[in-house]
Amino acid sequence: MNLSDSYYICISGWELLMQNIAPNALYDSECRFDSPKCDEDTRVEVIGELMGWIQDRKSPQRLLCMTGAAGSGKSALQQTVAEECSGLGILASTFFFSSTDSTRNTVSAVIPTIAYQLGSNNPTLREAISAAVTKDPLIFKKLLKPQMNKLVIGPMEVLSRAIPTPELAALPYAILIDGLDECTDGPRQKELLVTIHDCLLQNDALPFRIFISSRPELAIRDVLKKSGCLHQKAYHIQLSNQYDASGDIRRSLSRRFRDIGQRCVDPRAQSPSWPSEEDIKTLVVNASGQFVYAATVIKFVSEQRSSPVDRLRAVINWTPEDQTQPFAALDLLYTNILSAAKEAYESANPGRDFLLWLRVYQLLGDGTWTPDVVFSAAEVNVLLGLEATAHQVLISDLRSLVTTVDAVQATPPSPLQHLKFYHKSFVDFLDSASRSKSLFVPDSRGVEFVIESCISALDRDDSSGMCGFMLL
């Protein structure tokens, strides 16, 4: 018997399952405390359609695919629907992908996380799932289809033999998967969709209704087209085309600015005439249906470093002359926030390259350069020979775009902060030379800087040298 065999004997199947889930992907995860959701009286029509479909148990299409452009509010809708389903007692499981979170930017944890939530809702399912893992402890290293069959389908069959059909139908049944496009391994996106088709949709005895949202990228387009496996089997909502979001964005902006004004000491912000109707109209036009634009403006204006009146006026003055490009207003907003933060940081920290350092934190933190090793902000600080609060200082003027979250490493268990980018569209902006233009930092420059830092760390002969070996 080798050491790995002894390990599997000493740990229960459920405990092993717990080691392979993604807690951050749950709709009510601590790390998603500031997750977007729909404001009151907004997205009423589409929420009604989504909830109507989920609750229509007689509808033959048991999969709903919602596609929409970046920033169109897909995640906010998923979060709102998850909360409503939870309140109704019909939420079976959720999985929120995030390209900037290494624990939930691949498909490897999707099925274990779904199985964990199903088992948490029912003791019979929990025992069956635990037994399946005990019998095959390497199940997490296998393809998605055998994972689904052993961790979900098999246990559901055990449950169906243990309880009457009406009780099975009364179990929580809504499975929500958000941001499939944020899975960094493109081919495995399609593997997940095919697995859902083959294992869940082909089995009429299962009670589940599945709601998936994604940008309309290759994997989901392939399965929805006429020759795709989900053609006619999925109810498809094309968010950007079917719903005009302008009215909702207007209501959201007006309500949020009113709240900001009530909390502000600046009498101008407390005036009923702030913001003006013309300002709101300008912002709605600039948003072009992108909720991420409105959300970023609200975060920027609400920062307490200066008056919201002055910050809103700055945003209005950033209106792009040419709005023919789909992200023109959003990119200009990102450009000006980033440029102002760069100027303030480099004035206070001469000799430090704000954009280069932000790029290094981003790419080391999301596993882009080192897929098997994801660095916390604290570890990047050590690697670069910086003070412990360097990342906090770096993003002090970027709080409308980036924040910090606490994470806990399994071994050793110690809280470490990670930088969290609020929306993938900002990451896409940083990654694209055509969008960020003079603010763009190419990968090659970042890699060169990190290697130089690793060599310096080795020369210092301190603990950060380990990071250098890992990168090199």
Coordinates of C-alpha atoms in Angstrom, one line a residue:
M1 CA 0.0 0.0 0.0
N2 CA 1.5 3.4 -1.0
L3 CA 1.0 6.7 0.7
S4 CA -1.8 7.9 -1.6
D5 CA -3.8 4.7 -0.9
S6 CA -3.5 5.3 2.8
Y7 CA -4.7 8.9 2.3
Y8 CA -7.8 7.8 0.5
I9 CA -8.6 5.2 3.2
C10 CA -8.3 7.8 5.9
I11 CA -10.5 10.4 4.3
S12 CA -14.3 10.1 3.7
G13 CA -15.8 10.4 0.2
W14 CA -17.6 13.6 1.2
E15 CA -14.5 15.1 2.6
L16 CA -12.6 14.4 -0.6
L17 CA -15.5 15.9 -2.6
M18 CA -15.2 19.0 -0.5
Q19 CA -11.5 19.4 -1.4
N20 CA -12.5 19.5 -5.1
I21 CA -15.2 22.0 -5.1
A22 CA -15.1 25.8 -5.8
P23 CA -16.7 27.6 -2.8
N24 CA -16.2 31.0 -4.6
A25 CA -18.6 29.8 -7.4
L26 CA -21.7 29.7 -5.1
Y27 CA -24.2 32.5 -5.5
D28 CA -24.0 33.3 -1.8
S29 CA -20.2 32.9 -1.5
E30 CA -18.4 35.3 0.8
C31 CA -16.1 36.4 -2.0
R32 CA -19.2 37.5 -4.0
F33 CA -20.4 39.9 -1.3
D34 CA -20.5 42.7 -3.8
S35 CA -21.8 40.7 -6.8
P36 CA -24.1 42.6 -9.2
K37 CA -27.8 42.0 -9.1
C38 CA -30.7 43.8 -10.7
D39 CA -32.0 46.9 -9.1
E40 CA -35.6 47.1 -8.0
D41 CA -38.0 47.7 -10.9
T42 CA -35.3 46.9 -13.5
R43 CA -35.1 44.0 -15.9
V44 CA -38.6 43.1 -14.9
E45 CA -39.6 41.7 -18.3
V46 CA -36.6 39.4 -18.7
I47 CA -36.6 38.3 -15.0
G48 CA -40.3 37.4 -15.5
E49 CA -39.4 35.4 -18.6
L50 CA -36.6 33.6 -16.8
M51 CA -38.5 32.8 -13.7
G52 CA -41.6 31.7 -15.7
W53 CA -39.4 29.3 -17.7
I54 CA -37.8 27.8 -14.6
Q55 CA -41.1 27.3 -12.8
D56 CA -42.9 25.8 -15.9
R57 CA -42.1 22.2 -15.1
K58 CA -44.2 21.0 -18.1
S59 CA -42.1 22.8 -20.7
P60 CA -40.2 20.2 -22.9
Q61 CA -37.1 22.4 -23.1
R62 CA -35.2 21.8 -19.8
L63 CA -32.2 24.0 -20.7
L64 CA -32.2 27.7 -21.1
C65 CA -29.2 29.4 -22.7
M66 CA -29.0 33.2 -22.3
T67 CA -26.4 34.9 -24.4
G68 CA -25.4 38.6 -24.4
A69 CA -22.6 41.0 -25.0
A70 CA -20.0 41.9 -22.4
G71 CA -21.6 44.2 -19.8
S72 CA -25.2 43.4 -20.8
G73 CA -26.1 42.3 -17.3
K74 CA -26.0 38.5 -17.5
S75 CA -24.4 37.9 -14.1
A76 CA -26.8 40.4 -12.4
L77 CA -29.7 38.5 -13.9
Q78 CA -28.2 35.2 -12.8
Q79 CA -27.7 36.5 -9.2
T80 CA -31.2 37.9 -9.0
V81 CA -32.7 34.6 -10.4
A82 CA -30.6 32.6 -7.9
E83 CA -31.9 34.6 -5.0
E84 CA -35.5 34.3 -6.1
C85 CA -35.1 30.6 -6.7
S86 CA -33.5 30.2 -3.2
G87 CA -36.4 32.1 -1.7
L88 CA -38.9 29.8 -3.4
G89 CA -37.0 26.7 -2.2
I90 CA -36.3 25.5 -5.8
L91 CA -32.5 26.3 -6.1
A92 CA -30.5 23.1 -6.5
S93 CA -27.1 24.5 -7.3
T94 CA -25.2 27.4 -8.8
F95 CA -21.8 27.9 -10.4
F96 CA -20.5 31.4 -11.2
F97 CA -17.4 31.3 -13.4
S98 CA -14.8 34.0 -13.2
S99 CA -11.8 34.4 -15.5
T100 CA -9.9 36.2 -12.8
D101 CA -10.4 33.6 -10.0
S102 CA -8.3 30.5 -10.5
T103 CA -10.6 28.4 -8.3
R104 CA -13.5 28.9 -10.8
N105 CA -12.1 29.7 -14.2
T106 CA -12.0 26.1 -15.4
V107 CA -14.6 23.3 -15.6
S108 CA -12.7 21.0 -13.3
A109 CA -14.7 22.0 -10.2
V110 CA -18.1 22.4 -11.8
I111 CA -19.6 18.9 -11.4
P112 CA -18.1 18.4 -7.9
T113 CA -19.6 21.8 -6.8
I114 CA -23.0 20.9 -8.2
A115 CA -22.8 17.5 -6.5
Y116 CA -21.9 19.1 -3.2
Q117 CA -24.9 21.4 -3.3
L118 CA -27.2 18.6 -4.2
G119 CA -25.9 16.4 -1.4
S120 CA -26.2 19.3 1.1
N121 CA -29.9 19.5 0.3
N122 CA -30.6 15.8 0.8
P123 CA -29.0 13.2 3.2
T124 CA -29.7 10.3 0.9
L125 CA -28.0 12.0 -2.0
R126 CA -25.1 13.0 0.3
E127 CA -24.5 9.4 1.3
A128 CA -24.7 8.2 -2.3
I129 CA -22.3 10.8 -3.5
S130 CA -19.9 10.1 -0.7
A131 CA -20.0 6.4 -1.6
A132 CA -19.3 7.1 -5.2
V133 CA -16.2 9.1 -4.4
T134 CA -15.0 6.5 -1.9
K135 CA -15.4 3.8 -4.6
D136 CA -13.5 5.9 -7.2
P137 CA -11.4 8.6 -5.4
L138 CA -9.7 9.6 -8.8
I139 CA -13.1 10.6 -10.3
F140 CA -12.1 14.2 -10.1
K141 CA -9.3 13.6 -12.6
K142 CA -11.6 12.1 -15.2
L143 CA -13.6 13.6 -18.1
L144 CA -16.8 15.5 -17.3
K145 CA -19.2 12.8 -18.5
P146 CA -18.0 10.1 -16.1
Q147 CA -17.9 12.7 -13.3
M148 CA -21.5 13.6 -14.1
N149 CA -22.6 10.0 -14.3
K150 CA -21.0 9.0 -11.0
L151 CA -21.4 12.2 -8.9
V152 CA -24.9 13.3 -10.0
I153 CA -26.8 10.7 -12.2
G154 CA -25.9 7.6 -10.1
P155 CA -26.8 9.2 -6.8
M156 CA -30.0 10.6 -8.2
E157 CA -31.0 7.0 -9.3
V158 CA -30.3 5.8 -5.8
L159 CA -32.6 8.6 -4.5
S160 CA -35.3 7.8 -7.0
R161 CA -35.4 4.3 -5.7
A162 CA -35.6 5.5 -2.1
I163 CA -38.5 8.0 -2.3
P164 CA -41.8 8.2 -4.2
T165 CA -41.9 10.1 -7.5
P166 CA -43.8 13.1 -6.1
E167 CA -41.2 13.6 -3.5
L168 CA -38.4 13.5 -6.1
A169 CA -40.3 16.1 -8.1
A170 CA -40.6 18.3 -5.0
L171 CA -36.8 18.6 -4.6
P172 CA -34.9 21.8 -5.5
Y173 CA -34.4 21.5 -9.2
A174 CA -32.9 24.8 -10.7
I175 CA -29.3 24.5 -11.7
L176 CA -27.7 27.9 -12.6
I177 CA -24.3 28.3 -14.4
D178 CA -23.1 31.8 -15.1
G179 CA -20.3 33.1 -17.3
L180 CA -19.4 30.0 -19.3
D181 CA -17.3 32.2 -21.6
E182 CA -15.1 33.0 -18.5
C183 CA -13.9 29.4 -18.5
T184 CA -10.3 29.9 -19.7
D185 CA -10.2 26.5 -21.5
G186 CA -12.3 27.0 -24.6
P187 CA -12.6 23.3 -25.7
R188 CA -13.8 22.3 -22.3
Q189 CA -16.7 24.8 -22.4
K190 CA -18.1 22.6 -25.2
E191 CA -17.3 19.4 -23.2
L192 CA -19.5 20.8 -20.4
L193 CA -22.4 21.6 -22.7
V194 CA -22.2 18.2 -24.4
T195 CA -22.1 16.5 -21.0
I196 CA -25.2 18.4 -19.9
H197 CA -26.9 17.3 -23.0
D198 CA -25.9 13.6 -22.8
C199 CA -26.3 13.1 -19.1
L200 CA -29.0 15.5 -17.9
L201 CA -31.2 16.4 -20.9
Q202 CA -31.4 12.8 -22.3
N203 CA -32.7 11.5 -19.0
D204 CA -36.4 12.4 -18.7
A205 CA -36.6 11.1 -15.1
L206 CA -34.4 13.8 -13.8
P207 CA -36.2 16.9 -12.3
F208 CA -33.6 19.5 -13.2
R209 CA -34.0 22.7 -15.2
I210 CA -30.7 24.2 -16.2
F211 CA -30.1 27.9 -16.9
I212 CA -26.7 28.8 -18.5
S213 CA -25.5 32.3 -19.4
S214 CA -22.5 33.2 -21.6
R215 CA -21.2 35.6 -24.1
P216 CA -22.1 34.3 -27.6
E217 CA -18.7 32.7 -28.1
L218 CA -17.7 29.7 -30.1
A219 CA -18.6 26.8 -27.7
I220 CA -22.2 27.9 -27.1
R221 CA -22.7 29.0 -30.8
D222 CA -21.6 25.5 -31.9
V223 CA -24.1 23.6 -29.8
L224 CA -27.0 26.0 -30.5
K225 CA -26.6 26.1 -34.3
K226 CA -28.8 23.8 -36.6
S227 CA -26.2 21.0 -36.6
G228 CA -25.5 21.4 -32.8
C229 CA -26.6 19.0 -30.1
L230 CA -28.7 21.6 -28.3
H231 CA -30.5 23.0 -31.4
Q232 CA -34.2 22.9 -30.5
K233 CA -33.4 21.3 -27.1
A234 CA -32.5 24.7 -25.5
Y235 CA -34.7 27.7 -25.0
H236 CA -32.4 30.6 -26.2
I237 CA -32.7 34.2 -25.0
Q238 CA -30.4 36.6 -26.9
L239 CA -30.3 39.3 -24.3
S240 CA -28.7 42.1 -26.3
N241 CA -31.2 41.7 -29.2
Q242 CA -34.4 40.9 -27.4
Y243 CA -34.5 43.5 -24.6
D244 CA -33.9 47.2 -24.6
A245 CA -32.0 48.0 -21.4
S246 CA -32.0 51.8 -21.7
G247 CA -35.0 52.3 -19.5
D248 CA -33.6 50.0 -16.8
I249 CA -30.2 51.8 -16.9
R250 CA -31.9 55.1 -16.6
R251 CA -33.9 54.0 -13.6
S252 CA -30.8 52.4 -12.0
L253 CA -28.7 55.5 -12.5
S254 CA -31.3 57.9 -11.1
R255 CA -31.9 55.8 -8.0
R256 CA -28.3 55.2 -7.2
F257 CA -27.4 58.9 -7.7
R258 CA -30.2 59.9 -5.4
D259 CA -28.8 57.6 -2.8
I260 CA -25.3 59.0 -3.2
G261 CA -26.6 62.5 -2.9
Q262 CA -28.5 61.8 0.3
R263 CA -25.3 60.4 1.9
C264 CA -23.1 63.3 0.7
V265 CA -22.1 66.5 2.6
D266 CA -21.9 68.5 -0.6
P267 CA -25.1 70.5 -0.8
R268 CA -24.9 70.4 -4.6
A269 CA -25.4 66.6 -4.5
Q270 CA -28.4 67.0 -2.1
S271 CA -30.2 69.2 -4.6
P272 CA -33.2 67.7 -6.3
S273 CA -31.8 69.0 -9.6
W274 CA -28.7 66.8 -9.3
P275 CA -28.0 65.0 -11.5
S276 CA -29.7 66.8 -14.4
E277 CA -31.9 65.0 -16.8
E278 CA -29.5 65.9 -19.5
D279 CA -26.6 64.2 -17.6
I280 CA -28.7 61.0 -17.1
K281 CA -29.6 61.0 -20.8
T282 CA -25.9 61.3 -21.7
L283 CA -24.9 58.4 -19.5
V284 CA -27.7 56.2 -20.9
V285 CA -26.6 57.0 -24.5
N286 CA -23.0 56.3 -23.6
A287 CA -23.9 53.0 -21.9
S288 CA -25.3 51.6 -25.2
G289 CA -27.1 48.9 -23.2
Q290 CA -24.1 47.9 -21.2
F291 CA -24.9 47.7 -17.5
V292 CA -21.2 47.4 -16.7
Y293 CA -20.8 51.0 -17.9
A294 CA -23.5 52.3 -15.5
A295 CA -22.1 50.2 -12.6
T296 CA -18.6 51.5 -13.1
V297 CA -19.8 55.1 -13.3
I298 CA -21.8 54.6 -10.1
K299 CA -18.8 53.1 -8.3
F300 CA -16.5 55.9 -9.5
V301 CA -18.9 58.7 -8.6
S302 CA -19.6 57.3 -5.1
E303 CA -15.9 57.2 -4.1
Q304 CA -15.3 59.6 -1.2
R305 CA -12.1 61.2 -2.3
S306 CA -14.0 64.1 -3.7
S307 CA -17.5 65.4 -4.4
P308 CA -19.7 63.1 -6.4
V309 CA -20.9 66.2 -8.3
D310 CA -17.3 66.9 -9.6
R311 CA -16.7 63.2 -10.3
L312 CA -19.9 62.9 -12.3
R313 CA -19.0 66.1 -14.3
A314 CA -15.7 64.5 -15.2
V315 CA -17.5 61.4 -16.5
I316 CA -19.9 63.5 -18.6
N317 CA -16.9 65.4 -20.1
W318 CA -15.3 62.0 -21.0
T319 CA -18.1 61.4 -23.6
P320 CA -16.4 60.0 -26.7
E321 CA -16.8 61.8 -30.0
D322 CA -17.0 58.6 -32.0
Q323 CA -19.5 56.1 -30.6
T324 CA -19.5 53.8 -33.6
Q325 CA -17.3 51.3 -31.8
P326 CA -19.2 49.0 -29.4
F327 CA -17.0 49.8 -26.4
A328 CA -16.2 53.4 -27.2
A329 CA -17.7 55.0 -24.1
L330 CA -16.7 52.1 -21.8
D331 CA -13.1 52.2 -23.0
L332 CA -12.9 56.0 -22.6
L333 CA -14.2 55.6 -19.0
Y334 CA -11.6 52.9 -18.3
T335 CA -8.8 55.0 -20.0
N336 CA -9.5 58.1 -17.9
I337 CA -9.9 56.3 -14.6
L338 CA -6.7 54.4 -15.2
S339 CA -4.8 57.5 -16.4
A340 CA -5.8 59.5 -13.4
A341 CA -4.8 56.7 -11.0
K342 CA -1.5 56.3 -12.8
E343 CA -0.7 60.1 -12.5
A344 CA -1.6 60.2 -8.8
Y345 CA 0.3 57.0 -8.0
E346 CA 3.5 57.9 -9.8
S347 CA 3.5 61.4 -8.4
A348 CA 3.5 59.9 -4.9
N349 CA 5.8 57.0 -5.8
P350 CA 8.6 58.3 -8.1
G351 CA 10.4 55.6 -10.1
R352 CA 7.5 53.1 -9.9
D353 CA 5.7 52.1 -13.1
F354 CA 2.0 52.0 -12.2
L355 CA 0.7 50.2 -15.4
L356 CA 3.5 47.6 -15.4
W357 CA 2.9 46.7 -11.8
L358 CA -0.9 46.5 -12.2
R359 CA -0.4 44.2 -15.1
V360 CA 1.9 41.9 -13.2
Y361 CA -0.5 41.7 -10.3
Q362 CA -3.3 40.9 -12.8
L363 CA -1.5 38.2 -14.8
L364 CA 0.2 36.5 -11.8
G365 CA -3.1 36.6 -9.9
D366 CA -5.3 35.0 -12.5
G367 CA -2.8 32.2 -13.6
T368 CA -2.3 33.6 -17.1
W369 CA 1.4 33.1 -16.9
T370 CA 1.6 30.3 -14.3
P371 CA -1.5 28.1 -14.7
D372 CA -0.4 25.7 -11.9
V373 CA 0.6 28.5 -9.5
V374 CA -1.7 31.5 -8.7
F375 CA -0.1 34.3 -6.7
S376 CA -1.9 36.3 -4.0
A377 CA -1.2 40.0 -3.9
A378 CA 1.0 39.4 -0.7
E379 CA 3.1 36.9 -2.6
V380 CA 3.6 39.3 -5.5
N381 CA 4.7 42.0 -3.0
V382 CA 7.4 39.6 -1.7
L383 CA 8.4 38.6 -5.2
L384 CA 8.9 42.2 -6.2
G385 CA 10.5 43.2 -2.9
L386 CA 7.7 45.6 -2.0
E387 CA 6.1 46.6 1.3
A388 CA 3.2 44.5 2.6
T389 CA 0.5 47.0 1.6
A390 CA 1.9 47.8 -1.8
H391 CA -1.1 46.4 -3.6
Q392 CA -3.5 48.5 -1.5
V393 CA -1.6 51.6 -2.4
L394 CA -1.5 50.7 -6.0
I395 CA -5.3 50.4 -6.4
S396 CA -6.2 53.2 -4.0
D397 CA -7.5 55.3 -7.0
L398 CA -8.9 52.3 -8.9
R399 CA -11.6 51.2 -6.4
S400 CA -14.3 51.6 -9.0
L401 CA -12.6 48.9 -11.0
V402 CA -10.5 46.7 -8.7
T403 CA -10.9 45.7 -5.0
T404 CA -9.2 43.2 -2.7
V405 CA -10.7 40.0 -1.3
D406 CA -9.5 37.7 1.4
A407 CA -8.7 34.1 0.3
V408 CA -7.7 31.1 2.4
Q409 CA -5.0 28.7 1.2
A410 CA -5.5 25.1 2.0
T411 CA -1.9 24.5 3.1
P412 CA -1.0 26.3 5.2
P413 CA -4.3 27.9 6.2
S414 CA -3.5 31.6 6.2
P415 CA -5.6 34.6 4.9
L416 CA -4.1 36.2 1.8
Q417 CA -5.5 39.0 -0.2
H418 CA -6.1 38.8 -3.9
L419 CA -6.9 41.6 -6.3
K420 CA -10.4 41.2 -7.7
F421 CA -11.3 42.9 -11.0
Y422 CA -15.0 43.7 -10.9
H423 CA -15.7 42.9 -14.5
K424 CA -14.1 40.9 -17.2
S425 CA -14.5 43.8 -19.6
F426 CA -11.8 45.7 -17.7
V427 CA -9.5 42.7 -17.9
D428 CA -10.2 42.5 -21.7
F429 CA -9.4 46.2 -21.9
L430 CA -6.0 45.6 -20.2
D431 CA -5.4 42.6 -22.5
S432 CA -6.1 44.4 -25.8
A433 CA -3.6 46.8 -27.3
S434 CA -6.3 48.2 -29.7
R435 CA -8.5 49.2 -26.7
S436 CA -6.1 50.3 -24.0
K437 CA -3.7 51.9 -26.6
S438 CA -1.0 53.9 -24.8
L439 CA -1.9 52.2 -21.5
F440 CA -1.2 48.8 -22.9
V441 CA 1.5 46.7 -21.3
P442 CA 2.5 43.7 -23.5
D443 CA 3.0 40.3 -21.9
S444 CA 6.7 40.3 -22.9
R445 CA 7.4 43.4 -20.9
G446 CA 5.6 42.0 -17.9
V447 CA 7.5 38.7 -18.2
E448 CA 10.8 40.5 -18.5
F449 CA 10.1 42.5 -15.4
V450 CA 9.1 39.5 -13.3
I451 CA 12.2 37.5 -14.4
E452 CA 14.4 40.5 -13.4
S453 CA 12.5 40.6 -10.0
C454 CA 13.1 36.8 -9.6
I455 CA 16.8 37.2 -10.2
S456 CA 16.9 40.1 -7.7
A457 CA 15.0 37.9 -5.2
L458 CA 17.5 35.1 -5.6
D459 CA 20.4 37.6 -5.1
R460 CA 18.7 38.7 -1.9
D461 CA 18.7 35.1 -0.8
D462 CA 15.3 35.4 0.9
S463 CA 12.1 33.4 0.9
S464 CA 10.9 35.1 -2.3
G465 CA 13.5 33.2 -4.2
M466 CA 11.1 30.2 -4.2
C467 CA 8.8 32.3 -6.3
G468 CA 11.6 32.9 -8.7
F469 CA 12.2 29.1 -9.1
M470 CA 8.5 28.5 -9.6
L471 CA 8.3 31.1 -12.4
L472 CA 11.5 30.1 -14.1

